PDB file of C-alpha atoms in Angstrom:
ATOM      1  CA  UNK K   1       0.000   0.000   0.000  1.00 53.00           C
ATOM      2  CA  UNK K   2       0.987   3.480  -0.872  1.00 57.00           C
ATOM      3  CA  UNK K   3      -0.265   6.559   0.747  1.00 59.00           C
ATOM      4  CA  UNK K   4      -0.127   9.897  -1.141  1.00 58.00           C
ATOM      5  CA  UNK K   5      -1.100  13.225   0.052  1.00 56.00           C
ATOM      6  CA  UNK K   6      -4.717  12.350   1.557  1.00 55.00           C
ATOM      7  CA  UNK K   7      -6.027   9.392  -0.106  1.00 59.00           C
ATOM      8  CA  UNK K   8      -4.937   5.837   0.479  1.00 59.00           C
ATOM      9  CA  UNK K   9      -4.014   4.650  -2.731  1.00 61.00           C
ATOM     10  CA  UNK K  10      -3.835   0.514  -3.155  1.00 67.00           C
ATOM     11  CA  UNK K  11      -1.652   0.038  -5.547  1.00 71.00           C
ATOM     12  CA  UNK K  12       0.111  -3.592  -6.556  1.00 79.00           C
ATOM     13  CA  UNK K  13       4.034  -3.499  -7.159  1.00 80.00           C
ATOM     14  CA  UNK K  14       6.021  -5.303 -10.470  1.00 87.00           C
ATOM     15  CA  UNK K  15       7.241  -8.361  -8.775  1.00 88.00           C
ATOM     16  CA  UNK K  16      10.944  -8.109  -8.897  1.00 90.00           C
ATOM     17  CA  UNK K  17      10.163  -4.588  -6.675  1.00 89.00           C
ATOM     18  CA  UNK K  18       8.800  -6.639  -4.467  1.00 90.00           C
ATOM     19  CA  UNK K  19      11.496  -8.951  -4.346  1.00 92.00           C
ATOM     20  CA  UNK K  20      13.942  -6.074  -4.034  1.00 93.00           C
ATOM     21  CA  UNK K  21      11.746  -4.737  -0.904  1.00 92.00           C
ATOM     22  CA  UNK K  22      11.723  -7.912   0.728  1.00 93.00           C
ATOM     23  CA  UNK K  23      15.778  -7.683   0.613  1.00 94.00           C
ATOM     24  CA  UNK K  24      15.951  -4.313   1.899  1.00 94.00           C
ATOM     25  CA  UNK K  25      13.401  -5.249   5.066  1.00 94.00           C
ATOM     26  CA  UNK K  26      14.975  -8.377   5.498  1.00 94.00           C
ATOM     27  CA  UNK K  27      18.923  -6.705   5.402  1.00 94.00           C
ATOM     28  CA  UNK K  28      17.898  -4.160   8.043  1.00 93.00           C
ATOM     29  CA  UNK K  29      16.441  -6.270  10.081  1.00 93.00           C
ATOM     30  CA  UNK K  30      19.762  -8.306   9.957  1.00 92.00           C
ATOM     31  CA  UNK K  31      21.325  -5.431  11.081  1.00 91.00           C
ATOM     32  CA  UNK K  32      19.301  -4.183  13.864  1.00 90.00           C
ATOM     33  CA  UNK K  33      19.456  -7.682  15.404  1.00 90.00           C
ATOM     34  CA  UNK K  34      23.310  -7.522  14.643  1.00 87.00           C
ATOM     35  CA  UNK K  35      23.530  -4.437  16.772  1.00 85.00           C
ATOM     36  CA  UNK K  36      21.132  -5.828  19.353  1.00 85.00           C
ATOM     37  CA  UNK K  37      23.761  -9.097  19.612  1.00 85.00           C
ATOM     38  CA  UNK K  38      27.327  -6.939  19.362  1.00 80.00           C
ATOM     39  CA  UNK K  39      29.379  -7.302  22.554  1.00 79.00           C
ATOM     40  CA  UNK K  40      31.156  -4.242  23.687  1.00 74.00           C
ATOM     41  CA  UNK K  41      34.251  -4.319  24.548  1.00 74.00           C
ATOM     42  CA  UNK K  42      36.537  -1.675  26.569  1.00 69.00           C
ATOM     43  CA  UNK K  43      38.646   0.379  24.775  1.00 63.00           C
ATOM     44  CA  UNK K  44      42.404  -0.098  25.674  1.00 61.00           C
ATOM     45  CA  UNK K  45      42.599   4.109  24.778  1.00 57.00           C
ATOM     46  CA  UNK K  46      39.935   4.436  28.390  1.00 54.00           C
ATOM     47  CA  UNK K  47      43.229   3.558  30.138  1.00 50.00           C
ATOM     48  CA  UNK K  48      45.751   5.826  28.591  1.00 49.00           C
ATOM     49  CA  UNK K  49      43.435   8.595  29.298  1.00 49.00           C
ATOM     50  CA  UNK K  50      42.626   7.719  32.777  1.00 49.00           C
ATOM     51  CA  UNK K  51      46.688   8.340  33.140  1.00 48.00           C
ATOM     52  CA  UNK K  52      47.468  11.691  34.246  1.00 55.00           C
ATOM     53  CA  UNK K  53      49.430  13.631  32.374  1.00 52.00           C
ATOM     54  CA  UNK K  54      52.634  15.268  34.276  1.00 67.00           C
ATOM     55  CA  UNK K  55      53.957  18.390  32.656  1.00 76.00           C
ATOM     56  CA  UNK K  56      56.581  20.749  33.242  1.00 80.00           C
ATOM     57  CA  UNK K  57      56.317  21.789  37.124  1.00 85.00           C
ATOM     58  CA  UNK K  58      54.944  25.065  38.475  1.00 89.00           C
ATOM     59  CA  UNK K  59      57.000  28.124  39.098  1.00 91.00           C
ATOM     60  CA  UNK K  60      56.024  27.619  42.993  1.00 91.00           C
ATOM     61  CA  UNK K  61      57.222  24.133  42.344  1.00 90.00           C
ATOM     62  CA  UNK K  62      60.000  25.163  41.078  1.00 90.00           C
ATOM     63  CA  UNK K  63      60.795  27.716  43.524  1.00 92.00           C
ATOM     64  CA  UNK K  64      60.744  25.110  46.400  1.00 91.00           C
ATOM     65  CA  UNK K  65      63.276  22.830  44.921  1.00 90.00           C
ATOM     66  CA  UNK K  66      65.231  25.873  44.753  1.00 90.00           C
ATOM     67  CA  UNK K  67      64.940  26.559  48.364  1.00 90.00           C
ATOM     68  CA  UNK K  68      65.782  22.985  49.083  1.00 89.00           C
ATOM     69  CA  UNK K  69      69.003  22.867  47.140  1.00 86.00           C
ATOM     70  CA  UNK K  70      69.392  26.472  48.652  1.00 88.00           C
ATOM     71  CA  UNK K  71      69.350  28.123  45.168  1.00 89.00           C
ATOM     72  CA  UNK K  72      69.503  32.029  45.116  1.00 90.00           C
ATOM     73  CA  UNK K  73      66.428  33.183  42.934  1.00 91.00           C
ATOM     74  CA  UNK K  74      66.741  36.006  40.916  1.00 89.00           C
ATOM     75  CA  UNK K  75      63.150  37.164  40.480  1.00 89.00           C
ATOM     76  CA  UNK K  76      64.032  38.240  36.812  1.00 93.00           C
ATOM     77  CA  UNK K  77      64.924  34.464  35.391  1.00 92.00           C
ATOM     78  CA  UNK K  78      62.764  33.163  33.437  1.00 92.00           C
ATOM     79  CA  UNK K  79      61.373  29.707  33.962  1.00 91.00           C
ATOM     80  CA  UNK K  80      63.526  28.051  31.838  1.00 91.00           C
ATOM     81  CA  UNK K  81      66.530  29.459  33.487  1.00 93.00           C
ATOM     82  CA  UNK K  82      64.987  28.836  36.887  1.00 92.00           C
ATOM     83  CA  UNK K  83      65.086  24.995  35.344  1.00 91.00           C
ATOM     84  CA  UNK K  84      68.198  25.099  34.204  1.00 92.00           C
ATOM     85  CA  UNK K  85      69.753  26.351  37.651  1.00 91.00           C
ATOM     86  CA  UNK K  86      67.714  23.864  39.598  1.00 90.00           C
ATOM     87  CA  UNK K  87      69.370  21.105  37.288  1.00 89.00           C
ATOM     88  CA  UNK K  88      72.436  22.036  37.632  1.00 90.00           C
ATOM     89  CA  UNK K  89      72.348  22.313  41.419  1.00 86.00           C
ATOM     90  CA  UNK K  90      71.283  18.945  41.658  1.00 85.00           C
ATOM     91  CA  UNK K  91      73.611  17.906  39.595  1.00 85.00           C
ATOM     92  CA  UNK K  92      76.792  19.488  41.667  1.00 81.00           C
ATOM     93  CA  UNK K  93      75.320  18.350  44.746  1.00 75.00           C
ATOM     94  CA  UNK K  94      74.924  14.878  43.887  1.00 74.00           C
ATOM     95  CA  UNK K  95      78.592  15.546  42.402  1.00 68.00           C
ATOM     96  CA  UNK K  96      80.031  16.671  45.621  1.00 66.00           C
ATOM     97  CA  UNK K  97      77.891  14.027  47.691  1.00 63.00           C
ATOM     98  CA  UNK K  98      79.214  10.963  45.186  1.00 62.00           C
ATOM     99  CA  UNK K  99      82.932  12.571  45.793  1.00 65.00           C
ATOM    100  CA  UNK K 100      82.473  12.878  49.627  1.00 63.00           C
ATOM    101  CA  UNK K 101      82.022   9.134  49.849  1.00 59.00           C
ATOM    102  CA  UNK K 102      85.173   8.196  47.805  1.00 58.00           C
TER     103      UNK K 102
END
């Protein structure tokens, strides 16, 4: 049956259209129930996103490793330099401390 603008029209198809409509119902209907019967899986990407991500540290960060190491701060460096500095403090006091035990 075909309905047009107010009036419903009875109207009988070519065969092969049939045919061709029967596919189309019956290939949908294949893939609804394929959807209804698909198992979901986790994604392994949920996991890597759940990580969190560690960037470069604060400037208040940064500023208490200074004071730790006992790091003069010049106000005016940027953070980079600040970095920088902090490294290579660490790096001459683990120096010295790797020389005092020798």
């Amino acid at each position: 049956m075909i309905k047009s603008a107010a009036i419903m029209k009875t109207k009988t198809l070519a065969p092969w259209r049939e045919l061709r409509m029967q596919k189309r119902k019956h290939k949908k209907a294949q893939a609804i129930e394929r959807k209804a019967m698909k198992v979901y899986y986790p994604s392994p990407m949920g996991a890597v996103q759940q990580v969190e991500i560690v960037g470069e540290p604060t400037r208040d960060e940064m500023l208490e490793q200074a004071a730790k190491i006992g790091l003069k701060v010049d106000k005016r460096w940027s953070d980079e330099t600040l970095l920088d500095r902090i490294n290579q403090g660490m790096e001459a006091a683990s120096w010295d401390t790797a020389n005092a035990s020798l």
